[in-house]
Coordinates of C-alpha atoms in Angstrom, one line a residue:
Chain A
M1 CA -5.0 300.6 40.9
A2 CA -3.5 297.6 43.5
A3 CA -4.6 298.2 47.1
P4 CA -1.9 298.7 49.6
A5 CA -2.0 294.8 50.2
E6 CA -1.7 293.9 46.7
F7 CA 1.6 296.8 46.1
A8 CA 3.3 294.5 48.8
L9 CA 2.1 291.2 47.1
I10 CA 3.4 292.2 43.9
A11 CA 6.8 293.5 45.1
R12 CA 7.5 290.3 46.9
H13 CA 6.0 288.1 43.9
F14 CA 6.0 289.5 40.5
L15 CA 8.8 291.6 40.6
P16 CA 11.1 289.0 40.3
L17 CA 9.5 287.8 37.4
A18 CA 10.2 291.8 35.9
G19 CA 12.2 292.2 32.8
P20 CA 14.3 295.9 32.5
E21 CA 11.7 297.1 30.2
A22 CA 9.4 296.6 32.8
L23 CA 10.3 299.8 35.0
G24 CA 10.8 297.6 38.4
L25 CA 7.0 297.5 38.1
A26 CA 7.2 301.0 39.2
D27 CA 5.5 303.3 36.7
D28 CA 2.5 303.3 35.1
A29 CA 3.9 301.6 32.0
A30 CA 6.4 299.3 30.5
L31 CA 9.1 301.0 28.1
L32 CA 10.1 299.6 25.2
D33 CA 12.1 299.9 22.2
P34 CA 10.8 297.3 19.2
P35 CA 13.2 294.9 17.4
P36 CA 14.0 296.5 14.6
G37 CA 13.2 294.9 11.4
R38 CA 10.7 292.4 12.9
Q39 CA 6.5 292.8 13.5
L40 CA 5.0 292.4 16.0
V41 CA 2.8 289.3 17.0
L42 CA 0.4 289.8 19.8
A43 CA -2.0 287.5 21.3
A44 CA -3.9 287.6 24.5
D45 CA -6.1 284.3 26.6
A46 CA -7.9 284.4 29.6
M47 CA -7.6 281.2 32.4
V48 CA -10.3 280.7 35.4
A49 CA -10.0 278.6 38.1
G50 CA -13.3 275.3 37.5
V51 CA -13.3 276.7 33.6
H52 CA -9.3 276.1 32.3
F53 CA -7.7 274.4 35.0
L54 CA -9.1 272.6 38.1
P55 CA -9.0 274.6 41.2
D56 CA -7.0 271.7 42.8
D57 CA -4.1 271.5 39.8
P58 CA -0.5 272.8 41.3
P59 CA -0.5 276.8 41.3
E60 CA 3.4 275.3 39.5
T61 CA 1.1 274.3 36.5
I62 CA -1.3 276.7 36.3
G63 CA 1.6 279.6 36.0
R64 CA 3.0 277.7 33.5
K65 CA -0.1 276.9 31.4
L66 CA -1.6 280.7 31.1
L67 CA 1.8 281.1 29.6
R68 CA 2.6 278.4 27.1
V69 CA -1.2 278.5 26.0
N70 CA -0.5 282.3 25.0
L71 CA 3.1 281.4 24.0
S72 CA 1.2 278.4 21.5
D73 CA -0.3 281.5 19.6
L74 CA 2.9 282.6 19.2
A75 CA 4.3 279.3 17.5
A76 CA 1.5 278.9 15.4
M77 CA 2.5 281.9 14.0
G78 CA 6.1 281.5 13.9
A79 CA 7.2 283.9 16.0
A80 CA 9.5 284.2 18.5
P81 CA 8.7 285.5 22.4
L82 CA 9.5 288.8 23.7
G83 CA 7.6 289.7 26.5
Y84 CA 4.0 289.4 28.5
L85 CA 2.5 291.6 30.5
M86 CA -0.1 289.7 33.2
T87 CA -3.2 290.3 35.0
T88 CA -4.1 288.2 38.0
A89 CA -7.5 288.5 40.3
F90 CA -7.0 286.7 43.2
P91 CA -10.0 286.2 45.9
R92 CA -8.6 287.4 49.1
D93 CA -8.2 284.0 51.4
L94 CA -6.0 282.7 48.8
P95 CA -3.1 281.2 50.5
E96 CA 0.0 283.5 49.7
A97 CA 2.1 279.9 49.3
W98 CA -0.7 279.1 46.6
I99 CA 0.5 282.7 44.6
A100 CA 4.6 281.9 45.6
G101 CA 3.5 278.6 43.4
F102 CA 2.4 280.5 40.8
V103 CA 5.3 282.8 40.6
A104 CA 7.8 279.6 40.7
G105 CA 6.0 278.2 37.6
L106 CA 6.5 281.4 35.9
A107 CA 9.6 282.1 36.6
A108 CA 10.5 277.9 35.6
D109 CA 8.6 278.7 32.1
Q110 CA 10.8 282.4 31.9
R111 CA 14.3 280.8 31.7
E112 CA 13.3 277.9 29.6
Y113 CA 11.3 280.4 27.1
G114 CA 13.5 283.7 27.0
L115 CA 11.2 286.6 27.9
A116 CA 10.2 288.3 30.9
V117 CA 7.0 289.8 32.5
L118 CA 6.3 293.7 30.9
G119 CA 4.1 294.9 33.5
G120 CA 0.1 294.0 34.5
D121 CA -1.9 294.2 37.3
T122 CA -3.2 292.5 40.5
V123 CA -6.7 292.8 41.9
A124 CA -9.3 290.8 44.5
I125 CA -12.3 289.2 43.5
P126 CA -15.4 287.5 44.9
G127 CA -15.1 284.6 42.9
P128 CA -13.0 282.1 41.1
I129 CA -8.8 282.7 39.9
S130 CA -9.3 284.3 37.3
L131 CA -6.3 285.2 35.1
S132 CA -5.3 287.3 31.9
L133 CA -2.3 287.3 29.7
T134 CA -1.0 289.3 26.8
I135 CA 2.0 287.9 25.3
L136 CA 4.3 289.8 22.6
G137 CA 6.9 288.2 19.8
T138 CA 8.2 289.0 17.2
V139 CA 8.4 288.2 13.6
A140 CA 10.2 288.5 10.1
P141 CA 8.6 291.6 7.8
G142 CA 6.1 288.5 6.5
A143 CA 6.9 285.7 7.6
A144 CA 4.0 285.5 10.0
L145 CA 2.4 281.6 9.2
R146 CA -2.0 282.5 9.0
R147 CA -4.7 280.4 8.7
Q148 CA -5.7 281.0 5.8
G149 CA -3.5 279.6 2.6
A150 CA -5.1 276.2 2.3
R151 CA -5.8 274.4 -1.3
A152 CA -7.2 271.4 -2.6
G153 CA -4.8 269.0 -3.2
D154 CA -2.6 270.6 0.1
D155 CA -1.4 267.9 2.8
I156 CA -3.0 268.1 5.9
W157 CA -0.2 268.0 9.1
V158 CA 0.0 268.2 13.1
S159 CA 2.8 267.9 15.5
G160 CA 3.3 265.3 18.2
T161 CA 0.2 263.5 19.8
I162 CA -2.9 264.8 19.6
G163 CA -5.7 264.0 22.7
D164 CA -3.3 263.9 25.4
G165 CA -4.6 266.9 27.2
A166 CA -8.2 266.0 26.5
L167 CA -7.7 262.3 27.8
G168 CA -5.7 264.0 30.9
L169 CA -8.8 265.7 31.8
R170 CA -10.8 263.0 32.4
V171 CA -7.9 261.2 34.4
L172 CA -7.5 264.1 36.9
Q173 CA -11.3 264.4 37.0
G174 CA -11.6 260.8 38.0
R175 CA -13.8 259.6 34.5
L176 CA -10.9 257.3 33.2
P177 CA -8.4 255.5 34.7
G178 CA -4.1 256.7 35.6
D179 CA -2.9 259.2 37.7
A180 CA -2.1 262.2 38.1
A181 CA 2.0 261.9 37.6
G182 CA 1.0 259.9 34.8
H183 CA 2.2 261.6 30.6
L184 CA -1.9 262.1 30.1
A185 CA -2.4 264.6 33.0
D186 CA 0.6 266.2 32.5
R187 CA -0.2 266.7 28.8
Y188 CA -3.4 268.3 29.9
R189 CA -1.6 271.1 32.8
L190 CA 1.3 271.8 30.9
P191 CA 1.1 272.3 27.2
R192 CA 4.8 272.2 25.1
P193 CA 4.0 275.9 22.8
R194 CA 5.9 273.9 19.3
L195 CA 8.1 277.3 19.2
A196 CA 10.6 275.9 17.4
L197 CA 8.9 273.9 14.7
G198 CA 6.5 277.0 14.3
A199 CA 9.9 279.0 13.6
A200 CA 11.4 276.4 11.0
L201 CA 8.1 276.6 9.0
A202 CA 8.5 279.8 7.7
G203 CA 8.5 279.2 3.6
V204 CA 7.4 275.4 3.2
A205 CA 3.5 275.8 5.7
L206 CA 0.9 277.2 3.9
A207 CA -0.4 277.9 6.6
A208 CA -1.0 277.3 10.2
M209 CA -2.8 277.3 14.1
D210 CA -2.3 276.0 16.6
V211 CA -4.5 273.1 18.0
S212 CA -6.4 273.8 21.1
D213 CA -10.3 273.7 20.7
G214 CA -10.0 270.2 19.2
L215 CA -8.6 268.9 15.7
V216 CA -11.8 268.5 14.1
Q217 CA -12.9 272.1 15.4
D218 CA -10.2 273.8 14.5
L219 CA -9.3 272.0 11.3
G220 CA -12.4 273.5 10.1
H221 CA -10.9 277.2 11.0
L222 CA -8.7 276.1 8.2
C223 CA -11.1 275.4 6.0
R224 CA -12.9 278.2 6.1
A225 CA -10.0 280.6 5.9
G226 CA -8.8 278.9 2.5
G227 CA -12.1 278.0 1.5
V228 CA -11.6 274.1 1.0
G229 CA -12.9 271.4 2.6
A230 CA -10.7 268.5 4.5
R231 CA -10.7 264.8 4.2
L232 CA -8.8 263.6 7.7
E233 CA -7.8 260.2 8.3
A234 CA -8.9 259.3 12.0
T235 CA -6.4 256.3 11.9
A236 CA -3.2 258.7 10.9
V237 CA -3.5 260.9 13.6
P238 CA -0.5 260.1 16.0
L239 CA -1.4 258.9 19.5
S240 CA 0.8 258.6 22.5
P241 CA 1.3 255.3 24.1
A242 CA -0.9 256.2 26.8
A243 CA -4.0 257.2 24.6
R244 CA -3.6 254.3 22.6
A245 CA -3.7 252.3 25.1
L246 CA -7.4 254.0 26.5
V247 CA -8.3 254.0 23.3
M248 CA -7.9 250.5 22.5
A249 CA -9.4 249.7 26.0
D250 CA -12.8 252.0 24.7
P251 CA -13.1 253.3 20.6
A252 CA -15.5 255.4 21.9
L253 CA -12.5 257.6 23.7
L254 CA -11.8 258.5 19.2
A255 CA -14.0 260.9 19.7
L256 CA -12.6 262.8 22.7
V257 CA -8.8 262.9 20.7
L258 CA -10.3 264.0 18.0
T259 CA -12.5 267.1 18.9
G260 CA -11.8 267.1 23.2
G261 CA -9.2 270.2 22.4
D262 CA -6.0 271.1 25.1
D263 CA -3.6 269.3 22.2
Y264 CA -1.8 272.8 22.2
E265 CA 0.3 271.3 18.8
L266 CA 0.6 272.5 15.4
L267 CA -1.8 272.0 12.5
F268 CA -0.3 273.2 9.7
V269 CA -0.6 273.0 5.8
A270 CA 2.0 272.1 3.0
P271 CA 1.8 271.5 -0.6
P272 CA 1.8 268.1 -1.6
G273 CA 5.2 267.9 -3.0
A274 CA 6.9 269.4 0.2
A275 CA 7.0 266.5 2.6
A276 CA 10.2 265.6 3.0
M277 CA 11.3 269.6 3.3
V278 CA 8.1 269.5 6.4
E279 CA 9.9 266.1 7.8
A280 CA 13.4 267.2 7.7
R281 CA 12.6 271.3 8.7
A282 CA 10.7 269.3 11.4
A283 CA 13.6 266.9 12.5
A284 CA 15.6 269.9 12.5
A285 CA 13.3 271.3 15.2
G286 CA 13.5 268.2 17.8
T287 CA 9.5 268.0 16.4
P288 CA 7.5 264.9 15.4
V289 CA 5.1 265.6 12.4
T290 CA 2.9 263.6 11.1
R291 CA 0.4 264.0 8.2
I292 CA -3.3 262.9 8.5
G293 CA -5.2 264.1 5.2
E294 CA -5.3 266.1 2.7
F295 CA -7.5 269.6 1.4
V296 CA -9.9 268.5 -1.0
E297 CA -12.6 270.8 -2.9
G298 CA -16.2 270.8 -2.1
P299 CA -18.0 272.2 1.4
E300 CA -15.8 274.5 4.4
E301 CA -16.6 271.2 5.9
V302 CA -14.2 268.7 7.5
L303 CA -15.0 264.9 6.8
V304 CA -13.8 262.4 9.2
Q305 CA -12.5 258.8 7.5
G306 CA -12.5 256.4 10.5
P307 CA -11.0 253.3 11.1
D308 CA -13.3 251.5 8.6
G309 CA -12.5 253.7 5.7
A310 CA -16.6 255.1 6.6
P311 CA -17.1 258.6 7.8
L312 CA -16.6 258.3 11.2
A313 CA -19.8 260.4 13.3
L314 CA -19.0 262.5 16.1
P315 CA -20.6 265.0 18.4
A316 CA -21.1 268.4 17.4
G317 CA -19.1 272.1 18.1
G318 CA -15.3 271.3 19.8
W319 CA -13.4 271.9 23.0
S320 CA -16.9 272.7 25.5
H321 CA -16.7 274.0 29.0
F322 CA -16.1 271.4 32.0
Chain B
M1 CA -9.7 278.6 23.8
A2 CA -13.9 279.6 22.9
A3 CA -16.4 277.6 23.6
P4 CA -18.6 277.5 20.1
A5 CA -21.3 279.8 21.1
E6 CA -18.0 282.1 22.1
F7 CA -17.3 282.2 18.3
A8 CA -20.4 283.8 17.9
L9 CA -20.0 286.3 20.3
I10 CA -17.2 287.2 19.2
A11 CA -17.9 287.5 15.3
R12 CA -21.3 289.6 16.8
H13 CA -19.9 292.1 19.4
F14 CA -16.0 292.5 19.3
L15 CA -15.3 291.5 15.3
P16 CA -16.6 295.3 14.9
L17 CA -14.1 297.1 17.4
A18 CA -11.3 295.3 15.6
G19 CA -8.4 297.3 13.7
P20 CA -6.5 296.1 10.7
E21 CA -4.0 294.2 12.9
A22 CA -6.5 292.0 14.0
L23 CA -6.5 290.2 11.0
G24 CA -10.4 289.8 11.9
L25 CA -9.7 288.3 14.6
A26 CA -10.1 285.0 13.0
D27 CA -6.1 283.9 13.6
D28 CA -3.6 282.9 16.3
A29 CA -3.0 286.4 16.8
A30 CA -2.7 290.2 15.8
L31 CA 0.3 291.3 13.5
L32 CA 1.1 294.7 13.7
D33 CA 4.2 296.8 12.5
P34 CA 5.6 298.6 15.2
P35 CA 5.6 302.7 14.6
P36 CA 9.2 303.3 13.2
G37 CA 11.0 305.6 15.2
R38 CA 9.3 304.9 19.0
Q39 CA 9.3 303.5 21.6
L40 CA 6.0 301.4 22.8
V41 CA 5.0 301.9 26.0
L42 CA 2.9 299.0 27.4
A43 CA 0.3 298.9 30.4
A44 CA -2.7 296.6 31.8
D45 CA -5.5 296.9 34.1
A46 CA -8.1 294.5 35.3
M47 CA -11.4 294.9 36.9
V48 CA -14.0 293.3 38.6
A49 CA -17.7 293.8 38.9
G50 CA -18.2 294.8 42.8
V51 CA -14.6 295.8 43.5
H52 CA -14.0 298.6 40.8
F53 CA -17.2 299.0 39.6
L54 CA -20.7 298.7 40.8
P55 CA -22.8 295.7 39.3
D56 CA -25.5 298.1 38.5
D57 CA -23.3 300.9 36.7
P58 CA -24.1 301.2 33.1
P59 CA -22.4 298.4 30.5
E60 CA -21.2 301.1 28.4
T61 CA -19.2 302.9 30.9
I62 CA -17.8 299.7 32.6
G63 CA -16.9 299.0 29.0
R64 CA -15.4 303.1 28.6
K65 CA -13.8 303.1 32.1
L66 CA -11.2 299.9 31.9
L67 CA -10.2 301.3 28.6
R68 CA -9.7 305.0 30.3
V69 CA -7.9 303.9 33.3
N70 CA -5.8 302.1 30.4
L71 CA -5.0 305.6 28.8
S72 CA -4.7 307.4 31.5
D73 CA -1.4 305.4 32.2
L74 CA -0.5 306.1 28.6
A75 CA -1.2 309.7 29.9
A76 CA 1.4 310.0 32.4
M77 CA 3.7 309.0 30.3
G78 CA 2.9 311.0 27.8
A79 CA 2.0 308.1 25.3
A80 CA 0.1 308.5 22.0
P81 CA -2.5 304.9 22.2
L82 CA -1.8 303.1 19.1
G83 CA -4.0 299.7 20.6
Y84 CA -5.1 297.3 23.1
L85 CA -6.3 294.0 23.9
M86 CA -8.8 292.8 26.3
T87 CA -10.3 289.4 27.5
T88 CA -13.5 289.6 29.1
A89 CA -14.9 286.7 31.6
F90 CA -18.3 287.0 31.7
P91 CA -21.1 285.1 33.7
R92 CA -23.4 282.3 31.3
D93 CA -26.2 284.3 32.5
L94 CA -25.3 287.9 31.5
P95 CA -28.0 289.1 28.9
E96 CA -26.6 289.3 25.4
A97 CA -28.2 292.5 25.7
W98 CA -25.7 293.9 28.8
I99 CA -22.4 292.7 25.7
A100 CA -24.2 294.8 23.1
G101 CA -23.9 297.7 26.0
F102 CA -20.2 297.3 26.8
V103 CA -19.1 297.5 23.6
A104 CA -21.3 300.2 21.8
G105 CA -19.2 302.5 25.4
L106 CA -16.2 301.1 23.4
A107 CA -16.7 302.2 20.3
A108 CA -17.9 305.6 21.4
D109 CA -14.2 305.8 23.2
Q110 CA -12.1 303.9 20.0
R111 CA -13.4 306.7 17.8
E112 CA -12.3 309.7 20.8
Y113 CA -9.3 308.4 21.1
G114 CA -8.6 306.5 17.7
L115 CA -7.4 303.6 18.5
A116 CA -9.0 299.7 18.0
V117 CA -8.7 296.3 19.1
L118 CA -5.6 294.1 18.4
G119 CA -7.0 290.8 19.9
G120 CA -8.1 289.4 22.6
D121 CA -10.3 285.9 24.5
T122 CA -13.6 286.1 25.4
V123 CA -14.4 283.1 28.9
A124 CA -16.8 282.1 30.4
I125 CA -16.4 282.5 34.4
P126 CA -18.6 281.1 37.2
G127 CA -18.6 284.6 39.6
P128 CA -18.5 288.0 38.8
I129 CA -17.7 289.6 35.6
S130 CA -13.6 289.7 35.2
L131 CA -12.3 292.3 32.3
S132 CA -8.6 292.7 31.9
L133 CA -7.1 295.2 28.7
T134 CA -3.9 295.5 28.0
I135 CA -2.8 299.2 25.9
L136 CA 0.0 299.8 23.6
G137 CA 1.4 302.7 23.0
T138 CA 4.2 305.0 22.0
V139 CA 6.2 307.8 23.1
A140 CA 9.3 309.1 21.5
P141 CA 12.8 308.0 22.5
G142 CA 13.5 309.1 25.6
A143 CA 10.6 311.3 26.5
A144 CA 8.7 309.2 28.7
L145 CA 8.0 310.8 31.6
R146 CA 8.7 308.8 35.0
R147 CA 7.8 308.4 38.1
Q148 CA 11.2 309.7 38.8
G149 CA 12.9 312.6 38.6
A150 CA 11.6 314.7 41.7
R151 CA 13.5 317.5 43.8
A152 CA 13.6 319.0 46.7
G153 CA 12.3 322.3 45.9
D154 CA 10.3 321.0 43.1
D155 CA 6.6 322.2 42.3
I156 CA 3.9 319.6 42.7
W157 CA 1.0 320.1 39.7
V158 CA -2.2 318.5 39.4
S159 CA -5.2 318.5 36.6
G160 CA -8.1 318.8 36.7
T161 CA -10.4 318.4 39.6
I162 CA -9.6 316.7 42.9
G163 CA -12.1 313.4 44.8
D164 CA -15.0 313.5 42.3
G165 CA -14.8 310.2 41.7
A166 CA -13.9 309.1 45.4
L167 CA -17.7 311.2 46.1
G168 CA -19.5 309.6 43.1
L169 CA -19.1 306.3 44.5
R170 CA -20.4 306.7 47.9
V171 CA -23.6 309.2 45.7
L172 CA -23.6 306.2 43.9
Q173 CA -23.8 304.0 46.7
G174 CA -27.1 306.4 48.2
R175 CA -23.7 307.0 51.1
L176 CA -23.5 311.1 49.9
P177 CA -26.4 313.6 48.3
G178 CA -26.8 313.6 45.2
D179 CA -27.7 311.4 41.8
A180 CA -26.9 309.0 39.1
A181 CA -27.2 311.9 36.7
G182 CA -24.9 314.5 37.7
H183 CA -21.0 315.4 37.9
L184 CA -19.8 313.6 40.2
A185 CA -21.5 309.8 39.9
D186 CA -20.0 310.5 36.2
R187 CA -16.6 311.3 36.7
Y188 CA -16.5 307.9 39.0
R189 CA -17.8 306.2 35.7
L190 CA -15.9 308.2 32.9
P191 CA -12.3 308.5 33.7
R192 CA -11.4 311.6 31.5
P193 CA -7.4 309.8 30.5
R194 CA -5.2 313.3 30.4
L195 CA -3.1 312.6 26.7
A196 CA -2.9 316.2 25.2
L197 CA -1.4 317.3 28.8
G198 CA 0.9 314.3 28.9
A199 CA 2.2 314.7 25.2
A200 CA 2.6 318.5 26.3
L201 CA 4.1 317.5 29.6
A202 CA 7.3 316.8 27.2
G203 CA 10.8 318.1 27.9
V204 CA 8.6 320.5 31.2
A205 CA 8.3 317.7 33.6
L206 CA 10.0 316.0 35.4
A207 CA 8.5 313.5 36.3
A208 CA 4.8 312.4 36.2
M209 CA 2.1 309.7 37.3
D210 CA -1.4 309.2 37.4
V211 CA -4.1 309.2 40.1
S212 CA -5.8 306.9 40.9
D213 CA -5.3 305.5 44.3
G214 CA -5.6 308.8 46.4
L215 CA -3.9 312.0 45.6
V216 CA -1.5 311.3 48.5
Q217 CA -0.9 307.6 48.8
D218 CA -0.1 308.4 44.6
L219 CA 2.3 311.3 45.7
G220 CA 4.1 309.5 47.9
H221 CA 5.1 307.0 45.4
L222 CA 6.5 310.9 43.4
C223 CA 8.1 311.0 46.6
R224 CA 10.2 308.1 47.4
A225 CA 10.5 306.9 43.5
G226 CA 12.8 311.0 43.8
G227 CA 14.0 310.2 47.7
V228 CA 12.5 313.2 49.0
G229 CA 9.2 314.8 51.3
A230 CA 6.5 316.6 50.0
R231 CA 4.7 319.1 51.6
L232 CA 0.9 319.3 50.1
E233 CA -1.2 322.5 51.1
A234 CA -4.8 321.1 50.9
T235 CA -6.5 324.2 50.3
A236 CA -4.9 324.5 47.0
V237 CA -6.4 320.8 46.4
P238 CA -8.3 322.2 43.3
L239 CA -12.1 321.3 43.7
S240 CA -14.6 320.5 41.5
P241 CA -18.4 322.6 42.6
A242 CA -19.9 319.8 43.5
A243 CA -17.4 318.2 45.6
R244 CA -16.8 321.8 47.2
A245 CA -20.3 321.8 48.0
L246 CA -20.0 318.1 49.9
V247 CA -16.8 319.0 51.8
M248 CA -18.1 322.7 52.8
A249 CA -21.1 320.9 54.3
D250 CA -18.8 318.4 56.0
P251 CA -15.3 318.9 56.1
A252 CA -14.8 315.2 57.5
L253 CA -14.6 313.9 54.0
L254 CA -11.7 316.4 52.3
A255 CA -9.7 313.3 54.0
L256 CA -11.2 311.1 51.3
V257 CA -11.1 313.5 48.2
L258 CA -7.0 313.4 49.4
T259 CA -7.0 309.8 49.6
G260 CA -10.5 308.0 47.3
G261 CA -9.1 307.5 44.9
D262 CA -10.3 306.6 41.1
D263 CA -9.4 310.5 39.9
Y264 CA -6.9 309.8 36.7
E265 CA -5.8 313.1 36.8
L266 CA -2.1 313.9 36.1
L267 CA 0.3 314.5 39.1
F268 CA 3.3 315.2 37.8
V269 CA 6.5 317.7 38.8
A270 CA 7.7 320.8 37.5
P271 CA 10.8 322.9 38.5
P272 CA 10.2 326.2 40.5
G273 CA 11.1 328.7 37.7
A274 CA 8.5 326.9 35.0
A275 CA 4.9 327.7 36.1
A276 CA 4.3 329.7 32.7
M277 CA 5.9 327.3 30.3
V278 CA 3.2 324.5 32.6
E279 CA 0.8 326.9 32.4
A280 CA 0.9 327.6 28.8
R281 CA 1.5 323.8 27.6
A282 CA -1.8 323.1 29.8
A283 CA -3.5 325.2 28.5
A284 CA -2.7 324.7 24.7
A285 CA -3.7 320.9 25.5
G286 CA -6.6 322.1 27.3
T287 CA -6.5 320.9 30.8
P288 CA -6.7 323.3 33.6
V289 CA -3.4 322.3 35.7
T290 CA -3.1 324.2 39.6
R291 CA 0.3 324.6 42.2
I292 CA -1.1 322.2 45.1
G293 CA 2.7 322.4 46.9
E294 CA 6.4 321.3 46.7
F295 CA 9.2 319.1 47.7
V296 CA 11.0 318.9 50.3
E297 CA 14.1 317.4 51.3
G298 CA 13.8 315.3 54.2
P299 CA 12.0 311.6 54.6
E300 CA 10.4 310.2 52.1
E301 CA 6.6 311.1 53.1
V302 CA 3.6 313.3 52.2
L303 CA 2.7 315.9 54.4
V304 CA -0.3 317.6 54.4
Q305 CA -1.0 321.3 55.4
G306 CA -4.8 321.7 56.0
P307 CA -6.8 324.9 56.0
D308 CA -5.5 326.3 59.2
G309 CA -2.3 325.8 58.5
A310 CA -1.4 322.4 60.6
P311 CA -0.9 319.4 59.8
L312 CA -3.8 317.4 58.6
A313 CA -4.0 314.0 60.1
L314 CA -5.3 311.4 57.5
P315 CA -6.8 307.4 57.8
A316 CA -3.6 305.4 56.9
G317 CA -3.6 303.6 53.1
G318 CA -4.7 304.9 50.5
W319 CA -7.4 303.9 48.4
S320 CA -9.0 300.5 49.4
H321 CA -11.8 298.5 47.6
F322 CA -15.4 298.8 49.0

């Protein structure tokens, strides 16, 4: 459904991203032999300029963020990447250099994560850049990590550090000190999908998800899926040195860290006796993990225990569009 | 990556569309056991308000058109539908009744074509409605119809009637006589993916594609894929009574019929001796087919033979955005 100019665009920029199953992007569809003895894992995410990324973010990181947000969904299921389809809606006056940068970022990530384009579509939009990506992965039958499975007494774990993405967005918006070359801005623009950790947690984690909408809100999803409450220890939540410095200067930023979203870390559940095994698996995957609380009997909600031991009041809701 | 209001929207409207593999749209991804002994067929198409549909088209038909455009890609490969993922970017002021209508159309087509939602994403956009759909289908190994395969001397076939969609768009725009309840407008808004025909052509068609960008332009794709030229007999191209009436009143409209796009019919190639078998297979599939020319030695281009036998001059290019 592409106009002639779009065929040229596809041949010049997107064809080099295509894997053999894409049939040269010259057929009506891709043809793929599903890997034998594996289940398919499928997710799709959309991103819109001015909503999910800043219009002046480098195009190289926008393509990579789109792909990595989807890879993070695979990581949360313990799945391995197989390929992706992407549709792009670009304004007619978008410079071709922007598209070249966008594609260069994707090409770098295809090498890094070992997958390729299976198909897609490129259209025009009289509005902001609008992107959609569908990812395919595979997992051993029955091994997928689900959101349901938490029980009272189980430990709450999280990978990496929390809050960097939300703080990084404010840095890029000029609302917090810092610069576009720093750690926080980088974490906003380039999520690190925890694929190795997700795969390593099979058989030890009871449930998992990725943190995209804010730690507290996403922990609430695990509570509702498991029919349990959660007690989150705010002081246990792992912060990067850059995030810690900002929160120490303005303790009110702790709420943003806990609810801000754009983390793309794994939030997962393990039995209380499994801490050593969790730590060993995470170390083997090269990913730091931290125990940040426990699931409890009671209403399906998250109690955040503040630095003074008292419940911490947080703004309602989780991630919100900026 | 959805805001709280979007979770409610998903639960209210999109959850009823979800198949069991979607895990209640409450996990990070869908889990699917690929049908054993089949190849996967994958395609994605995007549609933007004001580009691929009219902003005042009924929401019921917009959802169905999005799905059917993708089903038409499966039909062109001879594949059977398996499921789909969809992302929607809606303006914040879009009435919820619009979304309800959009979903009702999809629900009707899910029943008609026997597939369900596997996953997706709903986001906000400060601009026009922007939609993306990724479809999954399956085909017997090696049985997929490809675009390559035409040889000099082979017949060119097309299903149904050509030009209705392009004429229907002009009717809806008030540029041609007719009304929104008529055949042509209906054909613009609701493509008829030729799934039964595509499946029936396995083993007899040498190549196939669906006509989305205009008959002449798409026939050019078959020429380039096969390394042959094509001679298209304009008078043989099947027209509906409504299209025939408009072309008789204004013969200049023949060019629009041949290049206008939005047909979603199957264009396919068969050996010259296979006409009886093609017609029998098409009859069994309940789909009319017409032989409209032949492939020839020579440059990879389409010669359109006009009503007087002389080459017909057509405007350059194929389908273009309105």
